[in-house]
Amino acid sequence: MPELPEVETLARGLQATLMGRTIVETRVLWPRSVIPPDPAAFARRLAGQTVASVGRRGKWLMIALGSSDVLLIHLRMSGRLLVESEQCLDTRHLRVLFLLDDGQRLSFFDQRKFGRLHLTDDPAQVLGALGPEPLSDEFTAERFEEMLRQRSGRIKPLLLNQRFLAGLGNIYTDEALWQAHIHPLRQANTLTVTEAHQLHRAIQAVLQAAIASGGTTLQDEAYQQADGQAGEFASKLVVYGRDGQTCPRCGQAIERITVAQRGTHFCPQCQSLAQGLGPAQG
DNA sequence: AAAGCACCCTGTACGC
DNA sequence: TGCGTACAGGGTGCTT
């Protein structure tokens, strides 16, 4: 599933390809993929617009256009964006198609139809509610520790909450918690200062390593970089999808439990719950 | 504030 | 073989 590293990789790839390109024509094959949901208006508004820049905020891809319009794209579960040549004819799961002035096309595929293309001149309305960027200068260990102190919920669902922190999904949350030796059910405000700092470092390390590998492409999965390449990080996952396999740190079997309706992978030995489920003592 | 659930979808994996 | 059902996932919105 596309999380921050996958969207970042995609944004970098698209930046090189799309900068300065003009959208000649837009074809919406699945109307619910676009916001506002009037495909004709969506297409009309995009016609003739030129790409000024491609960026990312959380899991949102941002394509800034020549006007004040921004095309915000969320891939959700199965969305894919590919720049293709004109003779590419695979239209399976194709939802939106942009014809570009250089003869190429930008194709939005989305098997499960959860993804959204949001055309707006006020991106803050969509992005404003997001928590801090985990790789930004503002996201310091001290700030993270402060954020955690104010929350009494379980750490895993909290990390998945995009209003708390932007960009983490199920895969990198499990990996970061493993790296920081923290059990997914730990209550956020019971983490020690040391643990909070470890988790902060783990989140940044996991995201940076994944970006360096071009993201994670799971088997039978849709995610691809803008040129269609698979990401290389899947082989470096330690806990995600590896239940039953041994923990490379201690040799214990990785377990899979359900937390807040999400499959959760962790090492019961390294990520002990013993240090504190309830409120901090003394 | 926290937690649970339904919803949006489809392909795959399973039981019968 | 083939049908029905459970499940995976991110995010929103509702209820408790």
XYZ file of C-alpha atoms (C1' of nucleotides) in Angstrom:
314
model
C 0.000 0.000 0.000
C 1.378 3.365 -0.855
C 2.601 5.190 2.244
C 4.937 8.163 2.540
C 8.023 6.555 0.905
C 6.030 5.293 -2.066
C 4.375 8.656 -2.653
C 7.715 10.429 -2.214
C 9.344 8.160 -4.785
C 6.453 8.724 -7.130
C 6.583 12.497 -6.672
C 10.294 12.579 -7.475
C 9.785 10.517 -10.599
C 6.846 12.572 -11.781
C 8.592 15.858 -11.060
C 11.207 15.039 -13.689
C 8.665 13.875 -16.227
C 5.726 16.196 -15.764
C 7.360 19.571 -15.121
C 6.299 21.989 -17.821
C 3.962 19.498 -19.471
C 0.527 20.728 -20.467
C -2.605 18.652 -20.054
C -4.267 18.468 -23.445
C -7.197 16.285 -22.512
C -8.570 14.474 -19.463
C -10.728 11.381 -19.629
C -12.538 10.245 -16.494
C -13.512 6.599 -16.798
C -14.739 6.209 -13.211
C -16.474 9.403 -12.017
C -16.174 8.664 -8.307
C -12.398 8.771 -8.568
C -12.516 12.552 -8.971
C -13.521 15.418 -6.706
C -15.566 17.396 -7.552
C -17.444 14.408 -8.890
C -18.580 16.036 -12.104
C -16.168 14.474 -14.616
C -16.977 16.982 -17.340
C -16.219 19.979 -15.123
C -13.083 18.260 -13.834
C -11.809 17.661 -17.341
C -12.730 21.128 -18.571
C -10.940 22.827 -15.718
C -7.731 20.875 -16.352
C -7.612 21.423 -20.092
C -4.661 23.592 -21.098
C -3.136 23.712 -17.609
C 0.619 23.287 -17.233
C 2.393 21.411 -14.442
C 4.412 23.833 -12.317
C 5.688 21.354 -9.720
C 5.097 17.947 -8.191
C 5.306 17.454 -4.442
C 4.023 15.446 -1.509
C 2.336 16.031 1.839
C 1.741 12.946 3.966
C 0.372 10.366 1.565
C -0.980 13.046 -0.776
C 0.693 13.677 -4.084
C 0.456 17.343 -5.061
C 0.563 18.448 -8.671
C 0.641 22.248 -8.758
C -0.680 23.724 -11.974
C -0.033 27.015 -13.706
C -3.137 28.576 -12.232
C -3.765 28.470 -8.488
C -5.216 25.007 -8.960
C -3.606 21.986 -7.346
C -4.376 18.407 -8.239
C -4.192 16.402 -5.013
C -3.977 12.657 -5.508
C -4.448 10.030 -2.810
C -3.655 6.488 -3.947
C -5.279 4.824 -0.917
C -5.030 1.044 -1.298
C -4.425 0.283 -4.909
C -3.927 3.522 -6.808
C -1.110 3.733 -9.354
C 0.135 6.604 -11.492
C 2.144 5.834 -14.588
C 3.578 7.936 -17.359
C 3.161 5.903 -20.497
C 3.689 6.219 -24.180
C 0.689 6.533 -26.433
C 0.757 2.961 -27.699
C 0.203 1.550 -24.202
C -3.151 -0.160 -24.384
C -3.573 -1.883 -21.034
C -6.741 -0.273 -19.726
C -7.542 -2.739 -16.961
C -8.440 -0.753 -13.830
C -7.747 2.503 -15.657
C -9.852 5.214 -13.966
C -8.508 8.560 -15.187
C -6.359 9.371 -18.193
C -4.460 12.588 -18.918
C -3.176 13.202 -22.423
C -0.061 15.388 -22.392
C 1.311 17.798 -24.953
C 4.375 15.642 -25.673
C 2.276 12.678 -26.752
C 2.690 10.776 -23.473
C -0.101 10.035 -21.077
C -0.440 10.088 -17.319
C -2.617 7.135 -16.320
C -4.352 6.663 -12.985
C -5.104 3.014 -12.330
C -7.025 1.924 -9.261
C -8.230 -1.616 -8.862
C -10.250 -1.033 -5.690
C -11.478 2.442 -6.559
C -10.627 3.958 -3.171
C -8.172 6.482 -4.588
C -9.168 10.112 -5.150
C -8.093 12.926 -7.448
C -9.017 16.182 -5.807
C -8.833 19.322 -7.939
C -8.851 22.423 -5.767
C -7.534 25.970 -5.503
C -7.475 25.649 -1.726
C -5.300 22.631 -0.895
C -5.093 23.667 2.753
C -8.698 22.625 3.099
C -7.610 19.047 2.470
C -4.054 19.095 3.835
C -4.552 21.436 6.776
C -5.756 18.744 9.138
C -2.658 16.603 8.677
C -0.132 16.153 11.434
C 3.541 17.078 11.026
C 5.752 15.681 8.287
C 7.894 12.993 9.928
C 11.003 13.918 7.917
C 10.724 17.674 8.370
C 12.917 19.834 10.611
C 9.875 20.703 12.697
C 9.390 17.091 13.686
C 11.987 16.914 16.447
C 12.358 14.202 19.064
C 11.319 16.726 21.710
C 8.166 17.674 19.861
C 7.281 14.024 19.316
C 7.772 13.261 22.981
C 5.456 16.177 23.811
C 2.862 14.930 21.317
C 2.930 11.459 22.849
C 2.583 12.783 26.373
C -0.819 14.253 25.527
C -2.269 11.009 24.228
C -3.577 8.107 26.235
C -4.487 5.839 23.319
C -2.516 2.889 22.039
C 0.626 3.749 20.134
C -0.096 1.858 16.918
C -3.475 3.401 16.024
C -2.049 6.767 17.049
C 0.813 6.459 14.554
C -1.687 5.509 11.870
C -3.757 8.615 12.611
C -2.889 11.101 9.870
C -3.991 14.039 12.019
C -1.368 13.018 14.562
C 1.489 12.297 12.152
C 1.275 12.372 8.361
C 2.443 9.576 6.122
C 2.741 6.394 8.141
C 0.661 3.392 7.113
C 0.427 -0.153 8.366
C 3.754 -1.367 6.990
C 6.086 1.342 8.264
C 4.277 1.659 11.582
C 4.957 -2.001 12.355
C 8.558 -1.692 11.187
C 9.240 1.454 13.226
C 7.742 -0.027 16.398
C 9.890 -3.125 15.990
C 13.007 -1.048 15.427
C 12.238 0.981 18.566
C 11.470 -2.114 20.693
C 7.955 -0.849 21.421
C 4.849 -3.018 21.654
C 2.001 -1.812 19.403
C -0.451 -1.837 22.327
C 1.609 0.415 24.567
C -0.270 3.449 25.806
C 1.310 6.497 24.167
C 1.750 8.601 27.311
C 3.516 5.770 29.137
C 6.492 5.780 26.807
C 9.638 6.912 28.570
C 11.611 9.820 27.164
C 14.173 7.345 25.895
C 11.504 5.255 24.204
C 9.915 8.304 22.593
C 13.281 9.340 21.191
C 13.979 5.791 19.993
C 10.632 5.719 18.231
C 11.246 9.115 16.668
C 14.580 7.928 15.325
C 13.084 4.618 14.139
C 10.275 6.351 12.228
C 12.737 8.594 10.412
C 15.213 5.774 9.767
C 12.588 3.422 8.350
C 11.086 6.082 6.105
C 14.474 7.233 4.842
C 15.647 3.683 4.147
C 12.423 2.928 2.283
C 12.729 6.077 0.180
C 16.320 5.127 -0.639
C 14.990 1.772 -1.894
C 12.244 3.343 -3.964
C 9.487 2.180 -1.621
C 7.925 -1.209 -0.943
C 6.279 -3.337 -3.604
C 4.638 -6.386 -2.048
C 3.993 -9.512 -4.033
C 0.790 -9.271 -6.076
C 0.732 -5.595 -5.325
C -0.005 -2.589 -7.401
C 2.556 -0.058 -6.269
C 4.990 1.025 -8.933
C 7.221 4.000 -9.412
C 6.326 6.521 -12.101
C 8.298 4.530 -14.672
C 6.646 1.247 -13.719
C 9.553 -0.086 -11.641
C 8.904 -1.962 -8.423
C 10.232 -0.645 -5.099
C 13.012 -2.641 -3.474
C 12.190 -2.266 0.210
C 9.991 -5.381 0.535
C 13.037 -7.590 1.066
C 14.136 -5.380 3.952
C 10.907 -5.646 5.930
C 11.542 -7.298 9.276
C 8.082 -7.856 10.764
C 5.411 -6.798 8.278
C 3.875 -9.891 6.697
C 6.541 -12.048 8.342
C 4.522 -13.684 11.122
C 5.909 -17.114 11.933
C 9.391 -16.142 10.776
C 12.141 -15.487 13.268
C 13.040 -12.075 14.601
C 16.527 -11.203 13.301
C 17.332 -9.590 16.656
C 16.377 -12.343 19.103
C 15.224 -15.384 17.140
C 11.705 -15.386 18.577
C 8.815 -15.999 16.151
C 7.140 -12.845 14.806
C 3.479 -12.683 15.824
C 0.456 -11.226 14.107
C -2.407 -9.728 16.095
C -5.243 -7.367 15.258
C -5.102 -3.826 16.607
C -7.855 -1.370 15.707
C -8.941 -3.636 12.851
C -5.434 -3.648 11.394
C -3.136 -6.602 11.002
C -0.209 -5.938 13.331
C 3.155 -7.675 13.269
C 5.647 -7.604 16.097
C 8.214 -9.576 18.067
C 6.756 -10.579 21.467
C 10.270 -10.876 22.893
C 11.825 -7.598 21.724
C 8.645 -5.575 21.983
C 7.521 -6.417 25.462
C 4.351 -5.086 26.974
C 5.666 -5.599 30.484
C 7.026 -2.056 30.882
C 3.625 -0.518 30.893
C 0.114 -0.925 29.631
C -1.487 1.346 32.158
C -0.579 4.861 33.320
C 3.004 5.521 34.291
C 3.900 4.490 37.806
C 5.765 6.730 40.233
C -10.352 11.853 23.703
C -10.577 7.026 22.680
C -12.402 3.020 20.534
C -15.396 0.340 17.604
C -17.736 -0.237 13.395
C -19.741 0.472 8.756
C -18.566 2.102 4.472
C -16.206 2.513 0.141
C -14.227 -1.677 -3.470
C -12.116 -5.847 -5.735
C -9.280 -9.885 -6.093
C -7.835 -13.710 -3.783
C -8.163 -17.508 -0.715
C -10.749 -20.462 1.530
C -14.681 -23.944 2.963
C -18.186 -26.754 1.338
C -16.117 -26.886 -10.913
C -18.375 -23.374 -8.642
C -20.588 -21.017 -5.342
C -20.601 -18.145 -1.100
C -18.038 -15.781 2.296
C -14.127 -13.698 4.779
C -10.423 -10.788 4.366
C -6.944 -7.183 3.252
C -6.161 -2.196 3.191
C -6.595 3.909 4.209
C -9.433 7.229 5.559
C -13.907 9.316 6.859
C -17.805 9.594 9.566
C -20.786 8.036 12.917
C -21.859 6.096 17.540
C -20.808 4.720 22.105
